[in-house]
Coordinates of C-alpha atoms in Angstrom, one line a residue:
Chain A
X190 CA 30.8 -19.0 26.4
X191 CA 31.8 -18.4 22.8
X192 CA 28.2 -17.7 22.1
X193 CA 28.0 -15.2 24.8
X194 CA 31.1 -13.4 23.5
X195 CA 29.9 -13.2 20.1
X196 CA 26.6 -11.9 21.4
X197 CA 28.4 -9.3 23.3
X198 CA 30.3 -8.1 20.4
X199 CA 27.3 -7.7 18.5
X200 CA 25.5 -5.6 21.1
X201 CA 28.8 -3.8 22.0
X202 CA 28.8 -3.3 25.8
X203 CA 31.5 -2.2 28.2
X204 CA 31.8 -3.8 31.6
X205 CA 30.8 -0.2 33.1
X206 CA 27.5 -0.3 31.4
X207 CA 26.9 -3.7 32.7
X208 CA 27.7 -2.4 36.2
X209 CA 25.7 0.5 35.7
X210 CA 22.6 -1.8 34.9
X211 CA 23.6 -4.0 37.8
X212 CA 23.6 -1.1 40.0
X213 CA 20.3 0.2 38.9
X214 CA 18.7 -3.2 39.5
X215 CA 20.2 -3.2 43.0
X216 CA 18.8 0.4 43.6
X217 CA 15.4 -0.6 42.3
X218 CA 15.4 -3.5 44.7
X219 CA 16.5 -1.2 47.6
X220 CA 13.8 1.1 46.7
X221 CA 11.2 -1.5 46.9
X222 CA 12.4 -3.3 50.1
X223 CA 12.9 0.2 51.7
X224 CA 9.3 1.3 51.0
X225 CA 8.0 -1.9 52.2
X226 CA 10.0 -1.5 55.3
X227 CA 8.7 2.1 55.7
X228 CA 5.2 0.9 56.0
X229 CA 5.8 -1.0 59.3
X230 CA 6.8 1.1 62.5
X231 CA 9.6 -1.2 63.7
X232 CA 11.4 -1.4 60.4
X233 CA 10.5 2.2 59.2
X234 CA 13.9 3.9 60.0
X235 CA 16.0 1.3 58.5
X236 CA 13.8 1.2 55.3
X237 CA 14.3 4.9 54.7
X238 CA 18.1 4.2 55.3
X239 CA 18.1 1.4 52.5
X240 CA 16.4 3.5 50.1
X241 CA 18.9 6.3 50.6
X242 CA 21.6 3.7 50.0
X243 CA 20.1 2.7 46.8
X244 CA 19.8 6.1 45.7
X245 CA 23.4 6.8 46.5
X246 CA 24.6 3.8 44.5
X247 CA 22.4 4.9 41.5
X248 CA 23.8 8.4 41.6
X249 CA 27.4 7.3 41.9
X250 CA 27.5 4.8 39.2
X251 CA 25.7 7.1 36.8
X252 CA 28.3 9.6 37.3
X253 CA 30.9 6.7 36.6
X254 CA 29.6 4.6 34.1
X255 CA 26.8 6.3 32.1
X256 CA 27.2 6.6 28.4
X257 CA 24.9 8.1 25.9
X258 CA 23.7 6.6 22.6
X259 CA 27.1 8.0 21.0
X260 CA 29.0 6.3 23.8
X261 CA 30.3 9.6 25.4
X262 CA 30.8 9.3 29.2
X263 CA 29.4 12.0 31.7
X264 CA 31.2 15.4 31.2
X265 CA 31.0 18.4 33.4
X266 CA 31.8 16.2 36.3
X267 CA 33.2 18.9 38.4
X268 CA 30.2 21.1 37.8
X269 CA 27.9 18.0 38.7
X270 CA 29.6 17.3 41.8
X271 CA 29.5 21.0 42.9
X272 CA 25.8 20.8 42.3
X273 CA 25.3 17.9 44.4
X274 CA 27.4 19.5 46.8
X275 CA 25.2 22.6 47.1
X276 CA 22.0 20.7 47.0
X277 CA 23.1 18.4 49.7
X278 CA 24.2 21.3 52.0
X279 CA 21.0 23.1 51.4
X280 CA 18.8 20.2 51.7
X281 CA 20.5 18.7 54.6
X282 CA 20.4 22.3 56.6
X283 CA 16.9 22.8 55.8
X284 CA 15.7 19.5 56.8
X285 CA 17.7 19.6 60.1
X286 CA 16.8 23.0 61.2
X287 CA 13.1 23.2 60.2
X288 CA 10.7 22.7 63.2
X289 CA 9.0 19.5 63.3
X290 CA 5.6 21.4 63.2
X291 CA 6.6 22.7 59.9
X292 CA 7.1 19.0 58.6
X293 CA 4.3 18.9 56.1
X294 CA 5.2 22.2 54.4
X295 CA 8.8 20.7 54.1
X296 CA 7.7 17.6 52.4
X297 CA 5.8 19.7 50.0
X298 CA 8.8 22.0 49.3
X299 CA 11.1 19.1 48.4
X300 CA 8.4 17.5 46.2
X301 CA 8.3 20.6 44.3
X302 CA 12.1 20.6 44.0
X303 CA 11.8 17.1 42.2
X304 CA 9.0 18.2 40.1
X305 CA 10.9 21.2 38.9
X306 CA 14.0 19.0 38.1
X307 CA 11.8 16.8 36.0
X308 CA 10.4 19.8 34.1
X309 CA 13.8 21.1 33.6
X310 CA 15.0 17.8 32.2
X311 CA 12.0 17.8 29.7
X312 CA 12.7 21.3 28.7
X313 CA 16.5 20.5 27.8
X314 CA 15.7 17.2 26.1
X315 CA 13.2 18.4 23.8
X316 CA 15.5 20.0 21.2
X317 CA 17.6 17.1 21.3
X318 CA 15.2 14.4 20.1
X319 CA 16.9 12.1 17.8
X320 CA 16.6 13.1 14.1
X321 CA 16.3 9.4 13.2
X322 CA 13.3 9.0 15.4
X323 CA 11.6 12.0 13.8
X324 CA 12.5 11.1 10.3
X325 CA 10.9 7.6 11.0
X326 CA 7.9 8.6 12.9
X327 CA 7.6 12.5 12.9
X328 CA 6.7 14.0 16.3
X329 CA 4.3 10.9 16.9
X330 CA 6.8 9.0 18.9
X331 CA 7.3 7.8 22.6
X332 CA 10.2 10.3 23.2
X333 CA 8.1 13.1 22.5
X334 CA 5.2 11.9 24.5
X335 CA 7.4 11.2 27.6
X336 CA 9.1 14.5 27.3
X337 CA 5.7 16.6 27.0
X338 CA 4.0 14.5 29.9
X339 CA 7.1 14.9 32.0
X340 CA 7.1 18.6 31.4
X341 CA 3.3 18.9 32.2
X342 CA 3.2 16.6 35.3
X343 CA 6.7 17.9 36.6
X344 CA 5.6 21.6 36.2
X345 CA 2.1 21.1 37.7
X346 CA 3.7 19.4 40.4
X347 CA 6.4 22.1 41.2
X348 CA 3.7 24.9 41.0
X349 CA 1.1 22.9 43.1
X350 CA 3.7 21.9 45.6
X351 CA 4.8 25.5 46.1
X352 CA 1.2 26.8 46.6
X353 CA 0.7 23.9 48.9
X354 CA 3.8 25.0 50.8
X355 CA 2.5 28.5 50.9
X356 CA -0.8 27.5 52.3
X357 CA 0.4 25.3 54.9
X358 CA 2.8 28.1 56.1
X359 CA -0.2 30.6 56.1
X360 CA 1.2 32.6 53.5
X361 CA -1.3 31.9 50.7
X362 CA -5.0 32.1 51.1
X363 CA -7.6 29.8 49.6
X364 CA -9.3 31.3 46.5
X365 CA -12.6 29.6 46.1
X366 CA -14.9 30.4 43.1
X367 CA -17.1 28.3 40.5
X368 CA -15.3 30.4 37.7
X369 CA -12.0 28.7 38.8
X370 CA -13.3 25.3 38.5
X371 CA -14.3 25.8 34.7
X372 CA -10.7 27.7 34.1
X373 CA -9.2 24.6 35.5
X374 CA -10.9 22.2 33.4
X375 CA -10.4 24.6 30.5
X376 CA -6.6 24.7 31.1
X377 CA -6.3 21.1 31.4
X378 CA -8.1 20.4 28.2
X379 CA -6.0 23.1 26.6
X380 CA -2.8 21.1 27.8
X381 CA -4.0 18.0 26.5
X382 CA -5.0 19.4 23.3
X383 CA -1.4 20.8 22.9
X384 CA 0.2 17.8 23.6
X385 CA -1.9 15.9 20.9
X386 CA -1.2 19.2 18.6
X387 CA 2.6 18.9 18.9
X388 CA 2.6 15.2 18.4
X389 CA 0.7 15.7 15.2
X390 CA 3.0 18.1 13.7
X391 CA 4.9 15.4 11.6
X392 CA 8.6 15.9 10.6
X393 CA 9.5 19.1 12.1
X394 CA 12.9 20.3 13.7
X395 CA 12.1 20.2 17.6
X396 CA 14.6 23.0 17.8
X397 CA 12.1 25.4 15.8
X398 CA 9.1 24.6 18.0
X399 CA 10.7 25.4 21.4
X400 CA 8.7 28.6 21.8
X401 CA 5.5 26.4 21.8
X402 CA 7.0 24.3 24.3
X403 CA 7.7 27.3 26.5
X404 CA 4.3 28.2 26.3
X405 CA 3.3 24.8 27.3
X406 CA 5.7 25.1 30.3
X407 CA 4.2 28.3 31.3
X408 CA 0.6 27.3 31.0
X409 CA 1.3 24.1 32.9
X410 CA 2.8 26.1 35.8
X411 CA -0.3 28.3 36.0
X412 CA -2.6 25.2 36.0
X413 CA -0.6 23.8 39.0
X414 CA -1.3 27.1 40.9
X415 CA -4.8 27.2 40.0
X416 CA -5.2 23.5 40.5
X417 CA -4.3 23.7 44.3
X418 CA -5.6 27.3 44.9
X419 CA -9.3 26.4 45.6
X420 CA -8.6 23.4 47.7
X421 CA -8.9 23.9 51.3
X422 CA -6.1 24.0 53.8
X423 CA -7.5 21.0 55.9
X424 CA -7.3 19.0 52.5
X425 CA -3.7 19.8 51.8
X426 CA -2.1 16.6 53.0
X427 CA -4.1 14.7 50.6
X428 CA -3.0 17.2 47.7
X429 CA 0.7 16.8 48.7
X430 CA 0.4 13.0 48.7
X431 CA -1.1 13.3 45.2
X432 CA 1.5 15.8 44.0
X433 CA 3.9 13.4 45.3
X434 CA 2.4 10.8 43.3
X435 CA 2.6 13.2 40.2
X436 CA 6.4 13.9 40.7
X437 CA 6.9 10.2 40.7
X438 CA 5.2 9.6 37.3
X439 CA 7.1 12.8 36.1
X440 CA 10.5 10.9 37.2
X441 CA 9.2 7.7 35.4
X442 CA 9.0 9.7 32.1
X443 CA 12.6 10.5 32.4
X444 CA 13.0 6.9 33.0
X445 CA 11.2 6.1 29.8
X446 CA 13.5 8.8 27.9
X447 CA 16.8 7.5 29.0
X448 CA 15.5 3.8 29.0
X449 CA 16.9 4.2 32.6
X450 CA 15.4 1.4 34.8
X451 CA 16.1 3.0 38.3
X452 CA 14.3 6.1 37.3
X453 CA 11.5 4.1 35.7
X454 CA 11.0 1.6 38.7
X455 CA 11.6 4.4 41.3
X456 CA 9.2 6.8 39.6
X457 CA 6.4 4.4 38.9
X458 CA 6.7 2.9 42.4
X459 CA 6.2 6.3 44.1
X460 CA 3.5 7.0 41.4
X461 CA 1.3 4.1 42.3
X462 CA 2.2 4.0 46.1
X463 CA 1.6 7.8 46.3
X464 CA -1.8 7.1 44.7
X465 CA -2.9 4.5 47.2
X466 CA -1.6 6.6 50.1
X467 CA -3.6 9.5 48.6
X468 CA -6.8 7.1 48.5
X469 CA -6.0 6.0 52.1
X470 CA -5.7 9.5 53.5
X471 CA -9.0 10.4 51.9
X472 CA -10.5 7.4 53.5
X473 CA -9.1 8.5 56.9
X474 CA -10.8 11.8 56.5
X475 CA -13.9 10.3 55.0
X476 CA -13.6 12.3 51.7
X477 CA -13.6 11.2 48.4
X478 CA -10.7 12.1 46.1
X479 CA -12.9 14.1 43.6
X480 CA -14.5 15.9 46.4
X481 CA -11.1 17.2 47.6
X482 CA -9.9 18.2 44.0
X483 CA -13.2 19.9 43.1
X484 CA -13.2 21.3 46.8
X485 CA -16.7 21.2 48.2
X486 CA -15.3 21.8 51.6
X487 CA -15.8 24.6 53.7
X488 CA -19.6 25.5 52.9
X489 CA -20.8 25.1 56.4
X490 CA -22.8 27.9 58.0
X491 CA -25.7 25.3 58.6
X492 CA -24.4 23.9 61.8
X493 CA -24.9 27.1 63.6
X494 CA -28.7 26.5 63.6
X495 CA -28.5 23.7 66.0
X496 CA -26.7 25.7 68.5
X497 CA -27.4 24.2 72.2
X498 CA -26.6 26.8 74.5
X499 CA -24.1 29.7 75.0
X500 CA -20.3 29.9 75.3
X501 CA -19.2 29.3 78.9
X502 CA -15.8 30.6 79.9
X503 CA -13.9 29.2 82.8
X504 CA -10.8 30.3 84.8
X505 CA -7.4 28.5 84.6
X506 CA -7.6 27.7 88.4
X507 CA -11.1 26.1 88.0
X508 CA -10.0 24.0 85.2
X509 CA -6.7 23.0 87.1
X510 CA -8.6 22.0 90.1
X511 CA -11.2 20.0 88.1
X512 CA -8.5 18.1 86.3
X513 CA -6.5 17.6 89.4
X514 CA -9.3 15.9 91.2
X515 CA -10.5 13.7 88.4
X516 CA -9.7 10.0 87.8
X517 CA -9.3 10.3 84.3
X518 CA -8.2 13.0 81.9
X519 CA -8.0 12.8 78.2
X520 CA -6.1 15.2 76.1
X521 CA -7.2 15.8 72.5
X522 CA -4.4 17.7 70.8
X523 CA -4.8 19.4 67.4
X524 CA -2.8 21.7 65.2
X525 CA -3.4 24.6 67.6
X526 CA -1.0 22.5 69.9
X527 CA 1.6 22.3 67.3
X528 CA 1.3 26.1 66.3
X529 CA 1.8 27.1 69.9
X530 CA 4.5 24.6 70.2
X531 CA 2.9 23.6 73.6
X532 CA 3.6 19.6 73.0
X533 CA 6.4 19.5 75.8
X534 CA 4.5 21.7 77.9
X535 CA 1.5 19.2 77.5
X536 CA 3.7 16.4 78.6
X537 CA 4.8 18.5 81.6
X538 CA 1.2 19.1 82.6
X539 CA 0.3 15.3 82.1
X540 CA 3.2 14.3 84.5
X541 CA 2.1 16.8 87.1
X542 CA -1.5 15.3 86.8
X543 CA -0.2 11.8 87.1
X544 CA 1.7 12.7 90.4
X545 CA -1.7 13.6 91.7
X546 CA -2.9 10.2 90.7
X547 CA -4.8 11.2 87.7
X548 CA -4.8 8.8 84.6
X549 CA -3.8 10.8 81.6
X550 CA -4.3 9.7 78.0
X551 CA -3.9 11.2 74.7
X552 CA -6.5 10.6 72.0
X553 CA -4.9 11.2 68.7
X554 CA -7.3 11.6 65.6
X555 CA -5.9 10.2 62.5
X556 CA -5.7 13.6 60.8
X557 CA -5.0 15.6 63.8
X558 CA -2.5 18.2 62.9
X559 CA -1.9 18.9 59.4
X560 CA -1.1 15.4 58.3
X561 CA -1.9 11.8 59.2
X562 CA 0.6 10.9 61.9
X563 CA 1.7 14.4 62.3
X564 CA 0.4 14.7 66.0
X565 CA 2.0 11.2 66.9
X566 CA 5.4 12.6 65.7
X567 CA 5.1 15.8 67.7
X568 CA 4.2 14.1 71.0
X569 CA 6.8 11.6 70.4
X570 CA 9.2 14.5 70.2
X571 CA 8.0 15.7 73.6
X572 CA 8.8 12.1 75.0
X573 CA 5.3 11.3 75.5
X574 CA 5.3 7.6 76.1
X575 CA 3.8 5.5 73.4
X576 CA 1.2 3.7 75.5
X577 CA -0.4 6.9 76.3
X578 CA -1.4 7.5 72.8
X579 CA -4.8 6.2 71.8
X580 CA -6.1 6.3 68.3
X581 CA -9.6 7.6 67.7
X582 CA -11.5 4.2 68.1
X583 CA -9.7 3.3 71.3
X584 CA -10.4 6.6 72.6
X585 CA -14.0 6.6 72.0
X586 CA -14.5 3.2 73.6
X587 CA -13.2 4.6 76.8
X588 CA -14.3 8.3 76.6
X589 CA -17.6 7.7 78.6
X590 CA -15.6 7.0 81.7
X591 CA -13.4 10.2 81.1
X592 CA -13.8 12.9 83.6
X593 CA -12.2 15.8 81.9
X594 CA -11.5 15.9 78.2
X595 CA -9.0 18.7 77.4
X596 CA -9.2 19.7 73.8
X597 CA -6.1 21.7 72.8
X598 CA -6.2 23.7 69.7
X599 CA -8.3 20.9 67.9
X600 CA -11.7 21.6 66.3
X601 CA -12.9 19.7 63.6
X602 CA -11.8 16.3 64.7
X603 CA -14.1 16.8 67.8
X604 CA -17.0 18.2 65.9
X605 CA -20.2 16.6 66.8
X606 CA -21.7 17.8 63.5
X607 CA -19.9 14.8 61.9
X608 CA -22.3 12.4 63.6
X609 CA -25.6 14.3 63.5
X610 CA -25.6 16.9 60.9
X611 CA -25.9 15.5 57.6
X612 CA -25.7 19.0 56.1
X613 CA -22.3 19.6 57.5
X614 CA -19.3 19.2 55.2
X615 CA -17.6 17.0 57.7
X616 CA -20.7 14.7 58.2
X617 CA -19.6 11.2 58.2
X618 CA -15.9 11.7 59.2
X619 CA -14.9 9.6 62.2
X620 CA -14.3 12.1 65.2
X621 CA -13.3 11.9 68.6
X622 CA -16.6 12.0 70.8
X623 CA -15.5 14.5 73.1
X624 CA -19.2 15.6 74.3
X625 CA -19.5 11.8 75.6
X626 CA -17.0 12.7 78.5
X627 CA -18.4 14.3 81.7
X628 CA -16.6 17.4 81.4
X629 CA -15.0 19.2 78.6
X630 CA -12.3 21.9 78.7
X631 CA -11.4 23.7 75.4
X632 CA -8.3 25.5 75.1
X633 CA -8.5 27.8 72.0
X634 CA -7.1 31.1 70.9
X635 CA -10.4 32.6 69.9
X636 CA -13.7 32.0 68.8
X637 CA -12.7 31.4 65.2
X638 CA -13.8 28.4 63.1
X639 CA -11.4 25.5 62.7
X640 CA -9.4 24.8 59.6
X641 CA -12.1 23.3 57.6
X642 CA -14.1 26.8 58.3
X643 CA -17.1 25.1 60.0
X644 CA -18.8 25.9 63.1
X645 CA -18.5 23.6 66.0
X646 CA -21.4 22.7 68.5
X647 CA -19.2 21.1 70.9
X648 CA -18.1 24.8 72.2
X649 CA -21.8 25.5 73.0
X650 CA -22.3 22.3 74.8
X651 CA -23.5 22.6 78.4
X652 CA -20.5 20.5 79.7
X653 CA -17.9 22.7 77.9
X654 CA -15.9 25.3 79.5
X655 CA -13.6 27.3 77.3
X656 CA -10.4 28.7 78.1
X657 CA -9.2 31.3 75.6
X658 CA -5.8 32.2 75.1
X659 CA -2.5 30.9 73.6
X660 CA -2.3 27.2 74.3
X661 CA 1.4 27.5 75.6
X662 CA 0.6 30.1 78.2
X663 CA -2.5 28.5 79.1
X664 CA -1.1 25.0 79.7
X665 CA 2.0 26.7 81.5
X666 CA -0.7 28.4 83.9
X667 CA -2.5 25.2 84.2
X668 CA 1.0 23.5 85.2
X669 CA 1.7 26.1 88.1
X670 CA -2.0 25.9 89.4
X671 CA -1.7 22.0 89.5
X672 CA 1.7 22.4 91.3
X673 CA 0.4 24.5 93.9
X674 CA -3.0 22.3 94.7
Chain B
X53 CA -3.3 0.8 14.8
X54 CA 0.1 -0.5 13.3
X55 CA 1.9 2.3 15.1
X56 CA 0.5 1.3 18.5
X57 CA 1.5 -2.3 18.0
X58 CA 4.9 -1.2 17.0
X59 CA 5.1 1.0 19.7
X60 CA 4.3 -1.8 22.2
X61 CA 6.7 -4.2 20.5
X62 CA 9.5 -1.8 20.6
X63 CA 9.0 -0.7 24.2
X64 CA 7.6 -4.1 25.7
X65 CA 10.2 -4.5 28.2
X66 CA 9.5 -0.8 29.7
X67 CA 5.7 -1.5 29.5
X68 CA 6.1 -4.7 31.5
X69 CA 8.1 -3.1 34.1
X70 CA 5.7 -0.1 34.2
X71 CA 2.5 -2.4 34.6
X72 CA 4.5 -4.7 37.3
X73 CA 5.8 -1.7 39.1
X74 CA 2.3 -0.3 39.5
X75 CA 0.8 -3.5 41.3
X76 CA 4.1 -3.6 43.4
X77 CA 3.5 0.1 44.6
X78 CA -0.1 -0.7 45.3
X79 CA 0.8 -3.9 47.2
X80 CA 3.9 -2.5 49.1
X81 CA 1.7 0.2 50.5
X82 CA -1.5 -1.3 51.5
X83 CA -2.0 -2.0 55.0
X84 CA 0.1 0.8 56.3
X85 CA -1.1 2.3 59.6
X86 CA -2.4 5.9 59.7
X87 CA 0.4 6.9 62.1
X88 CA 3.1 6.3 59.2
X89 CA 1.2 8.1 56.5
X90 CA 3.3 11.2 56.9
X91 CA 6.8 9.6 57.1
X92 CA 5.9 7.1 54.2
X93 CA 4.9 10.0 52.1
X94 CA 8.0 11.8 52.9
X95 CA 10.2 8.8 52.2
X96 CA 8.3 8.2 48.7
X97 CA 8.8 11.8 48.1
X98 CA 12.7 11.2 48.5
X99 CA 12.7 8.2 46.3
X100 CA 11.1 10.1 43.4
X101 CA 14.2 12.3 43.9
X102 CA 15.7 9.5 41.5
X103 CA 14.9 12.1 39.0
X104 CA 18.3 13.3 39.6
X105 CA 19.8 10.8 37.5
X106 CA 18.1 12.4 34.6
X107 CA 19.5 15.8 35.7
X108 CA 23.1 14.2 35.9
X109 CA 22.6 12.6 32.4
X110 CA 21.5 16.0 30.8
X111 CA 24.1 17.9 32.8
X112 CA 26.7 15.4 31.7
X113 CA 26.0 15.9 27.9
X114 CA 25.1 19.5 28.0
X115 CA 27.3 21.7 25.6
X116 CA 25.7 25.1 25.4
X117 CA 25.9 27.6 28.4
X118 CA 22.1 27.6 28.8
X119 CA 21.9 23.9 28.8
X120 CA 24.8 23.8 31.4
X121 CA 23.0 26.3 33.4
X122 CA 19.8 24.7 33.4
X123 CA 21.3 21.2 34.0
X124 CA 23.4 22.6 36.8
X125 CA 19.9 24.0 38.5
X126 CA 18.4 20.6 37.8
X127 CA 21.1 18.8 39.4
X128 CA 20.7 21.1 42.6
X129 CA 16.9 20.5 42.8
X130 CA 17.2 16.9 42.3
X131 CA 19.8 16.7 45.2
X132 CA 17.6 18.9 47.4
X133 CA 14.7 16.4 46.7
X134 CA 16.9 13.4 47.5
X135 CA 18.9 14.7 50.5
X136 CA 16.0 16.9 52.1
X137 CA 13.4 14.1 51.8
X138 CA 15.6 11.3 53.3
X139 CA 16.9 13.4 56.1
X140 CA 13.4 14.7 56.9
X141 CA 11.9 11.1 57.0
X142 CA 14.9 10.0 59.1
X143 CA 14.3 12.8 61.5
X144 CA 10.5 11.9 61.8
X145 CA 11.3 8.1 62.4
X146 CA 13.9 9.0 64.7
X147 CA 11.0 10.3 67.1
X148 CA 9.3 6.9 66.9
X149 CA 12.3 4.9 67.6
X150 CA 13.3 7.0 70.7
X151 CA 9.7 6.4 72.1
X152 CA 9.8 2.6 71.3
X153 CA 13.0 2.4 73.4
X154 CA 11.4 4.1 76.4
X155 CA 8.5 1.5 76.3
X156 CA 10.7 -1.5 76.0

């Protein structure tokens, strides 16, 4: 015990500092356990709450016990609490109010906020790099590297997330050009060169090179915008996941800077988990990450040549009769359903059909909607029972027996080109084999191409009947027709 | 070369944490069903909101007006990330729970 006391005297610590580290340890453990629980359906919700508790503990103890290297406690507490209150209020409101269909945008938005916070921290910490450190190593030290990387990654993540948000919200259009690819590579090279340059400056006053840092901040923001610009809308989930992982790394840079274990573990954990999640998502869409980033998607006029027939329109009553007198109906929902907010009506139609003795199932492609799992959430919101939702493979196994497949606002996930047209950009992606069913009804707004901008042969198939119009209206009419039968 | 060795030695604990956390992250995430990709991404998104701690520290030691203003903004943004992230994730997962109850 004496030994411990003499030791503690030497490293001069206070009980508060120790409590702070303990709480960070606890927070880190809660993050890990929470994330683990989030990856299993039964425990996911609790996992999220546990991670949130960890976060709460870390925030609270930081305000109470944190001391900087000079031993000063946190000041401006009133302002900090006010900022937290404002952030909580706005964040809560947005999170509660926003429609479930707009969820992917929302994740992107919140991700951008984290990135921006990381970038701001770097901006503010740069002038305060300790003199001792600079006297000893010049600019070539870990703190400078952490600050600059935090600035770079945080800004890219912020700007990129905002563009992704705009794209998912339909406010920003894709810009594809070969030139942009070279510009992007150039910008990235410039930014890395810039970091190397600053670190090689030797012993300078960080305050005096702040203009350089602002230049780097601006260029990073531009790079973030241009990085996401050419990436096709269909790939946005992958990009958001990637940017999510970036923000994690930016947060970890802050952790390194402050030797803050909670930031470090939390950030790195998200950084690596986010990276794996990105790869998993790419796999689900059968795309490679490089392909997504370089943006090879959306070529595709080639599929048109294999056109098998012409478009056949049908009437609502014909479609209703056909479905009502089938044994098995399979609904393939896509983003169109989400846009039209037709998930509740869809369930209504399915109940009507079940009353007439029709077996109704939903075939959910893993990337239907805008994000993996998005469609499941939407249908769950409409109270569609879990057993009715089939995953792609299950659906394909029974699709030969299905009398009517009703495709609602889905396109790329039922595109047969994925199976038989090697020149198509979607070739090789697992799809729902709608054309194997006996009849196909496609609800669609118009003859526009799908999100990936590729022609779809399914619509020209002899078995396919098209029902043009807003999915919500059409389904409502179908319900009325089925009721009257 | 010597600088690198010194750097490693001085920061060895952090480097260990980083290396182990990377593997932990990979390990924790593998085998997640596609249905949970979105909520998981959203949950992870909330966790990197831990950057708010950095914002609090910066704000807590800010002395000039600019620093305070930027710090204030950083804390707001960080909080948005944390609160929005967790609440949205909870909302998504709530839907899953509802349907599980029905099927029981």
